[in-house]
Amino acid sequence: MGDRTIESLYEQVRGVAPSGDVFTHHEVVEVAPGIRTLALRTPTLPPAAHTNVYLVGPVGGPVVVVDPGSPYPEEQAALAAALTDVPIAAIALTHHHGDHTGGAQALADARGVPIVAHAVTADALEGIVTVTRTLADGEDIDGLVAVHTPGHAWGHLCFTLGNATIAGDMVAGVGTILIAPGDGDMAVYFQSLERLLAVGGTLLPAHGPPIPDGPAKCREYLAHRRMREARVVAALTDTPSTLADLVTTAYADTPRALWPLAERSLASHLEKLVRESRATFDGVDRWSR
């Protein structure tokens, strides 16, 4: 996809998919014991238009704020208002993408609180967001236990509390998750879905509503990815083909306006297939079986 940014892709696919947002804008909603959410507008991808910021802890605080992702001043002001007189223990980030980190530094600076994330995320955010503590798999921050789930992003963390897991971009309440080359890895994402399946309980995604049956959603995602992989394999022939060629067959069930995004996911599937010796890459821009 060259140097296309997420923002330019968003402009291409805006309005193609119905909104996946369900929470009232700026309303704080309890979604699990000790966990509340606030939906803030972010530069994310359809069908979402908001990122769920999670406030974990007693209503009166202290709370851990997970993924304050909006870069927009009016959205940051809404979060600040929701946290008036509420002590903040820390800001925790699931991963480095802008719709999860866009308001983190502003909130940290305003309230003088630390930002915690995986070491890979800290490296990716260097010069943009200052991560003051890194979290490894199994470590906790004020009762939230980190679960390292790479695949969508190499430093992706989920956070568990009781029977609920803040899932970041591992799953979505509506639609699926983009696995883009470089940032992510399709084979590793499969493995992380299997791990999340084993965790069980309710999943609280960054986009869309809570998912009460987390294991069912993970099985649904695994089945969808395997179905897509089978279509990619079926699209390959002995004649080398470009992404633009293959997407028309492998993603024939996807609206044409979404094909720019589909090509990114397609490339990740192809990387996986090449490593498994199920596809051949010419080293430039074409794949064959």
One Martini backbone bead per residue (centre of mass of N, CA, C, O) as a GRO file, in nm:
protein
  289
    1MET     BB    1   0.050   0.067   0.002
    2GLY     BB    2   0.275   0.225   0.085
    3ASP     BB    3   0.209   0.568   0.213
    4ARG     BB    4  -0.048   0.506   0.326
    5THR     BB    5  -0.270   0.613   0.553
    6ILE     BB    6  -0.516   0.576   0.773
    7GLU     BB    7  -0.649   0.847   0.704
    8SER     BB    8  -0.678   0.798   0.394
    9LEU     BB    9  -0.844   0.542   0.420
   10TYR     BB   10  -1.079   0.663   0.569
   11GLU     BB   11  -1.169   0.849   0.337
   12GLN     BB   12  -1.239   0.613   0.141
   13VAL     BB   13  -1.447   0.449   0.363
   14ARG     BB   14  -1.638   0.651   0.430
   15GLY     BB   15  -1.972   0.529   0.470
   16VAL     BB   16  -1.977   0.221   0.394
   17ALA     BB   17  -2.012   0.162   0.693
   18PRO     BB   18  -2.171   0.114   0.961
   19SER     BB   19  -2.202   0.196   1.266
   20GLY     BB   20  -2.040   0.052   1.574
   21ASP     BB   21  -2.163   0.244   1.771
   22VAL     BB   22  -2.334   0.257   2.113
   23PHE     BB   23  -2.233   0.478   2.280
   24THR     BB   24  -2.280   0.754   2.435
   25HIS     BB   25  -2.155   1.045   2.399
   26HIS     BB   26  -1.983   1.102   2.705
   27GLU     BB   27  -2.088   0.853   2.851
   28VAL     BB   28  -2.081   0.685   3.150
   29VAL     BB   29  -2.029   0.323   3.152
   30GLU     BB   30  -2.108   0.028   3.288
   31VAL     BB   31  -1.949  -0.307   3.199
   32ALA     BB   32  -1.816  -0.385   3.479
   33PRO     BB   33  -1.678  -0.462   3.756
   34GLY     BB   34  -1.485  -0.171   3.789
   35ILE     BB   35  -1.595  -0.084   3.488
   36ARG     BB   36  -1.568   0.195   3.270
   37THR     BB   37  -1.700   0.397   2.994
   38LEU     BB   38  -1.576   0.621   2.722
   39ALA     BB   39  -1.672   0.772   2.426
   40LEU     BB   40  -1.436   0.875   2.178
   41ARG     BB   41  -1.339   1.061   1.930
   42THR     BB   42  -1.164   0.917   1.644
   43PRO     BB   43  -0.910   0.821   1.398
   44THR     BB   44  -1.067   0.572   1.280
   45LEU     BB   45  -1.224   0.279   1.162
   46PRO     BB   46  -1.450   0.135   1.004
   47PRO     BB   47  -1.739   0.126   1.194
   48ALA     BB   48  -1.584   0.323   1.360
   49ALA     BB   49  -1.556   0.657   1.561
   50HIS     BB   50  -1.464   0.530   1.835
   51THR     BB   51  -1.307   0.514   2.160
   52ASN     BB   52  -1.276   0.318   2.438
   53VAL     BB   53  -1.256   0.435   2.756
   54TYR     BB   54  -1.112   0.300   3.050
   55LEU     BB   55  -1.232   0.280   3.394
   56VAL     BB   56  -1.037   0.149   3.664
   57GLY     BB   57  -1.229   0.135   3.950
   58PRO     BB   58  -1.344   0.331   4.159
   59VAL     BB   59  -1.546   0.594   4.127
   60GLY     BB   60  -1.348   0.768   4.333
   61GLY     BB   61  -1.104   0.609   4.330
   62PRO     BB   62  -0.858   0.494   4.191
   63VAL     BB   63  -0.760   0.498   3.840
   64VAL     BB   64  -0.737   0.332   3.535
   65VAL     BB   65  -0.648   0.454   3.214
   66VAL     BB   66  -0.761   0.319   2.907
   67ASP     BB   67  -0.710   0.455   2.615
   68PRO     BB   68  -0.655   0.778   2.554
   69GLY     BB   69  -0.716   0.844   2.204
   70SER     BB   70  -0.778   1.144   2.174
   71PRO     BB   71  -0.667   1.443   1.987
   72TYR     BB   72  -0.917   1.607   2.072
   73PRO     BB   73  -0.986   1.865   2.275
   74GLU     BB   74  -1.294   1.809   2.333
   75GLU     BB   75  -1.244   1.513   2.424
   76GLN     BB   76  -1.040   1.566   2.647
   77ALA     BB   77  -1.239   1.741   2.811
   78ALA     BB   78  -1.444   1.514   2.868
   79LEU     BB   79  -1.250   1.337   3.027
   80ALA     BB   80  -1.172   1.543   3.242
   81ALA     BB   81  -1.462   1.574   3.351
   82ALA     BB   82  -1.496   1.270   3.435
   83LEU     BB   83  -1.218   1.314   3.633
   84THR     BB   84  -1.323   1.489   3.839
   85ASP     BB   85  -1.198   1.412   4.150
   86VAL     BB   86  -1.030   1.168   4.021
   87PRO     BB   87  -0.803   0.958   4.084
   88ILE     BB   88  -0.491   0.867   3.922
   89ALA     BB   89  -0.271   0.602   3.882
   90ALA     BB   90  -0.294   0.543   3.558
   91ILE     BB   91  -0.181   0.487   3.223
   92ALA     BB   92  -0.301   0.253   2.980
   93LEU     BB   93  -0.172   0.064   2.699
   94THR     BB   94  -0.231  -0.156   2.442
   95HIS     BB   95  -0.112   0.040   2.208
   96HIS     BB   96   0.025   0.268   1.948
   97HIS     BB   97  -0.216   0.367   1.824
   98GLY     BB   98  -0.368   0.674   1.786
   99ASP     BB   99  -0.668   0.577   1.889
  100HIS     BB  100  -0.508   0.505   2.188
  101THR     BB  101  -0.287   0.775   2.234
  102GLY     BB  102  -0.374   1.083   2.168
  103GLY     BB  103  -0.433   1.159   2.505
  104ALA     BB  104  -0.208   1.066   2.703
  105GLN     BB  105  -0.007   1.306   2.746
  106ALA     BB  106  -0.210   1.519   2.834
  107LEU     BB  107  -0.309   1.367   3.087
  108ALA     BB  108  -0.036   1.323   3.225
  109ASP     BB  109   0.039   1.624   3.247
  110ALA     BB  110  -0.218   1.729   3.400
  111ARG     BB  111  -0.188   1.483   3.643
  112GLY     BB  112   0.088   1.342   3.703
  113VAL     BB  113   0.105   1.056   3.544
  114PRO     BB  114   0.162   0.748   3.447
  115ILE     BB  115   0.282   0.542   3.174
  116VAL     BB  116   0.174   0.223   3.048
  117ALA     BB  117   0.356  -0.044   2.868
  118HIS     BB  118   0.492  -0.201   2.639
  119ALA     BB  119   0.808  -0.199   2.517
  120VAL     BB  120   0.728  -0.181   2.216
  121THR     BB  121   0.543   0.062   2.250
  122ALA     BB  122   0.750   0.256   2.366
  123ASP     BB  123   0.927   0.259   2.111
  124ALA     BB  124   0.701   0.356   1.908
  125LEU     BB  125   0.653   0.633   2.102
  126GLU     BB  126   0.901   0.776   2.067
  127GLY     BB  127   0.849   1.129   2.092
  128ILE     BB  128   0.526   1.119   2.176
  129VAL     BB  129   0.525   0.910   2.421
  130THR     BB  130   0.576   0.868   2.773
  131VAL     BB  131   0.697   0.580   2.902
  132THR     BB  132   0.745   0.491   3.255
  133ARG     BB  133   0.630   0.187   3.221
  134THR     BB  134   0.678  -0.151   3.180
  135LEU     BB  135   0.495  -0.437   3.050
  136ALA     BB  136   0.453  -0.770   3.108
  137ASP     BB  137   0.358  -1.068   3.107
  138GLY     BB  138   0.158  -1.083   3.412
  139GLU     BB  139   0.153  -0.809   3.490
  140ASP     BB  140   0.059  -0.535   3.711
  141ILE     BB  141  -0.201  -0.264   3.749
  142ASP     BB  142  -0.403  -0.223   3.992
  143GLY     BB  143  -0.513  -0.539   3.911
  144LEU     BB  144  -0.419  -0.535   3.625
  145VAL     BB  145  -0.363  -0.786   3.385
  146ALA     BB  146  -0.127  -0.869   3.160
  147VAL     BB  147  -0.172  -0.962   2.804
  148HIS     BB  148   0.012  -1.087   2.555
  149THR     BB  149  -0.121  -0.987   2.209
  150PRO     BB  150  -0.001  -1.033   1.936
  151GLY     BB  151  -0.061  -0.912   1.567
  152HIS     BB  152  -0.173  -0.626   1.539
  153ALA     BB  153   0.056  -0.575   1.756
  154TRP     BB  154   0.355  -0.634   1.913
  155GLY     BB  155   0.258  -0.465   2.195
  156HIS     BB  156   0.001  -0.605   2.270
  157LEU     BB  157  -0.249  -0.551   2.526
  158CYS     BB  158  -0.426  -0.700   2.771
  159PHE     BB  159  -0.684  -0.662   3.042
  160THR     BB  160  -0.747  -0.810   3.353
  161LEU     BB  161  -1.068  -0.836   3.550
  162GLY     BB  162  -1.165  -1.097   3.646
  163ASN     BB  163  -1.417  -1.163   3.392
  164ALA     BB  164  -1.257  -0.929   3.243
  165THR     BB  165  -1.144  -0.797   2.912
  166ILE     BB  166  -0.934  -0.573   2.782
  167ALA     BB  167  -0.893  -0.593   2.415
  168GLY     BB  168  -0.876  -0.376   2.227
  169ASP     BB  169  -0.764  -0.499   1.895
  170MET     BB  170  -0.848  -0.807   1.889
  171VAL     BB  171  -1.143  -0.703   1.898
  172ALA     BB  172  -1.488  -0.635   1.799
  173GLY     BB  173  -1.819  -0.551   1.830
  174VAL     BB  174  -1.779  -0.466   1.521
  175GLY     BB  175  -1.644  -0.658   1.311
  176THR     BB  176  -1.304  -0.635   1.230
  177ILE     BB  177  -0.949  -0.679   1.214
  178LEU     BB  178  -0.662  -0.521   1.125
  179ILE     BB  179  -0.388  -0.680   0.949
  180ALA     BB  180  -0.081  -0.533   0.909
  181PRO     BB  181   0.195  -0.495   0.769
  182GLY     BB  182   0.451  -0.480   1.021
  183ASP     BB  183   0.259  -0.434   1.265
  184GLY     BB  184   0.174  -0.727   1.183
  185ASP     BB  185   0.060  -1.085   1.229
  186MET     BB  186  -0.129  -1.347   1.140
  187ALA     BB  187  -0.014  -1.592   1.295
  188VAL     BB  188   0.003  -1.446   1.571
  189TYR     BB  189  -0.295  -1.372   1.588
  190PHE     BB  190  -0.399  -1.656   1.609
  191GLN     BB  191  -0.255  -1.717   1.877
  192SER     BB  192  -0.394  -1.486   2.042
  193LEU     BB  193  -0.681  -1.588   2.008
  194GLU     BB  194  -0.631  -1.853   2.158
  195ARG     BB  195  -0.559  -1.719   2.425
  196LEU     BB  196  -0.823  -1.560   2.463
  197LEU     BB  197  -1.003  -1.807   2.466
  198ALA     BB  198  -0.878  -1.920   2.738
  199VAL     BB  199  -0.958  -1.684   2.925
  200GLY     BB  200  -1.232  -1.570   2.884
  201GLY     BB  201  -1.520  -1.417   2.914
  202THR     BB  202  -1.536  -1.083   2.893
  203LEU     BB  203  -1.523  -0.849   2.626
  204LEU     BB  204  -1.351  -0.522   2.592
  205PRO     BB  205  -1.353  -0.320   2.343
  206ALA     BB  206  -1.252  -0.035   2.167
  207HIS     BB  207  -1.490  -0.123   1.963
  208GLY     BB  208  -1.783  -0.127   2.083
  209PRO     BB  209  -1.939  -0.360   2.247
  210PRO     BB  210  -1.976  -0.583   2.459
  211ILE     BB  211  -1.858  -0.937   2.508
  212PRO     BB  212  -1.984  -1.185   2.690
  213ASP     BB  213  -1.877  -1.413   2.475
  214GLY     BB  214  -1.559  -1.446   2.417
  215PRO     BB  215  -1.507  -1.731   2.296
  216ALA     BB  216  -1.707  -1.702   2.059
  217LYS     BB  217  -1.559  -1.467   1.923
  218CYS     BB  218  -1.290  -1.611   1.876
  219ARG     BB  219  -1.409  -1.838   1.701
  220GLU     BB  220  -1.522  -1.648   1.486
  221TYR     BB  221  -1.250  -1.523   1.401
  222LEU     BB  222  -1.106  -1.783   1.324
  223ALA     BB  223  -1.308  -1.868   1.107
  224HIS     BB  224  -1.281  -1.616   0.931
  225ARG     BB  225  -0.975  -1.636   0.873
  226ARG     BB  226  -0.988  -1.919   0.744
  227MET     BB  227  -1.176  -1.843   0.520
  228ARG     BB  228  -0.995  -1.625   0.394
  229GLU     BB  229  -0.751  -1.801   0.344
  230ALA     BB  230  -0.894  -1.993   0.147
  231ARG     BB  231  -0.951  -1.768  -0.064
  232VAL     BB  232  -0.661  -1.696  -0.118
  233VAL     BB  233  -0.569  -1.971  -0.217
  234ALA     BB  234  -0.784  -1.987  -0.450
  235ALA     BB  235  -0.669  -1.722  -0.602
  236LEU     BB  236  -0.429  -1.874  -0.667
  237THR     BB  237  -0.185  -1.916  -0.923
  238ASP     BB  238   0.062  -1.970  -1.164
  239THR     BB  239   0.004  -1.670  -1.201
  240PRO     BB  240   0.123  -1.389  -1.123
  241SER     BB  241  -0.011  -1.164  -0.865
  242THR     BB  242  -0.155  -0.898  -0.744
  243LEU     BB  243  -0.333  -0.749  -0.509
  244ALA     BB  244  -0.543  -0.628  -0.708
  245ASP     BB  245  -0.612  -0.903  -0.827
  246LEU     BB  246  -0.681  -1.078  -0.565
  247VAL     BB  247  -0.907  -0.907  -0.424
  248THR     BB  248  -1.143  -0.968  -0.627
  249THR     BB  249  -1.164  -1.267  -0.512
  250ALA     BB  250  -1.100  -1.285  -0.197
  251TYR     BB  251  -1.307  -0.999  -0.179
  252ALA     BB  252  -1.597  -1.026  -0.324
  253ASP     BB  253  -1.772  -0.980  -0.039
  254THR     BB  254  -1.655  -0.688  -0.057
  255PRO     BB  255  -1.666  -0.376  -0.076
  256ARG     BB  256  -1.489  -0.196  -0.298
  257ALA     BB  257  -1.420   0.050  -0.104
  258LEU     BB  258  -1.257  -0.168   0.095
  259TRP     BB  259  -1.000  -0.273  -0.065
  260PRO     BB  260  -0.765  -0.106   0.054
  261LEU     BB  261  -0.787  -0.265   0.323
  262ALA     BB  262  -0.785  -0.556   0.215
  263GLU     BB  263  -0.493  -0.552   0.105
  264ARG     BB  264  -0.357  -0.556   0.382
  265SER     BB  265  -0.470  -0.826   0.476
  266LEU     BB  266  -0.378  -0.991   0.234
  267ALA     BB  267  -0.073  -0.951   0.280
  268SER     BB  268  -0.071  -1.106   0.551
  269HIS     BB  269  -0.167  -1.375   0.443
  270LEU     BB  270   0.069  -1.409   0.239
  271GLU     BB  271   0.300  -1.413   0.438
  272LYS     BB  272   0.207  -1.670   0.578
  273LEU     BB  273   0.203  -1.857   0.324
  274VAL     BB  274   0.501  -1.830   0.254
  275ARG     BB  275   0.616  -1.947   0.522
  276GLU     BB  276   0.435  -2.222   0.457
  277SER     BB  277   0.460  -2.295   0.145
  278ARG     BB  278   0.164  -2.180  -0.004
  279ALA     BB  279   0.341  -1.953  -0.137
  280THR     BB  280   0.466  -1.715  -0.389
  281PHE     BB  281   0.728  -1.471  -0.410
  282ASP     BB  282   0.896  -1.235  -0.631
  283GLY     BB  283   1.004  -0.969  -0.450
  284VAL     BB  284   0.785  -0.741  -0.531
  285ASP     BB  285   0.428  -0.784  -0.639
  286ARG     BB  286   0.395  -1.115  -0.658
  287TRP     BB  287   0.170  -1.401  -0.657
  288SER     BB  288   0.171  -1.762  -0.606
  289ARG     BB  289   0.131  -2.119  -0.577
   0.00000   0.00000   0.00000
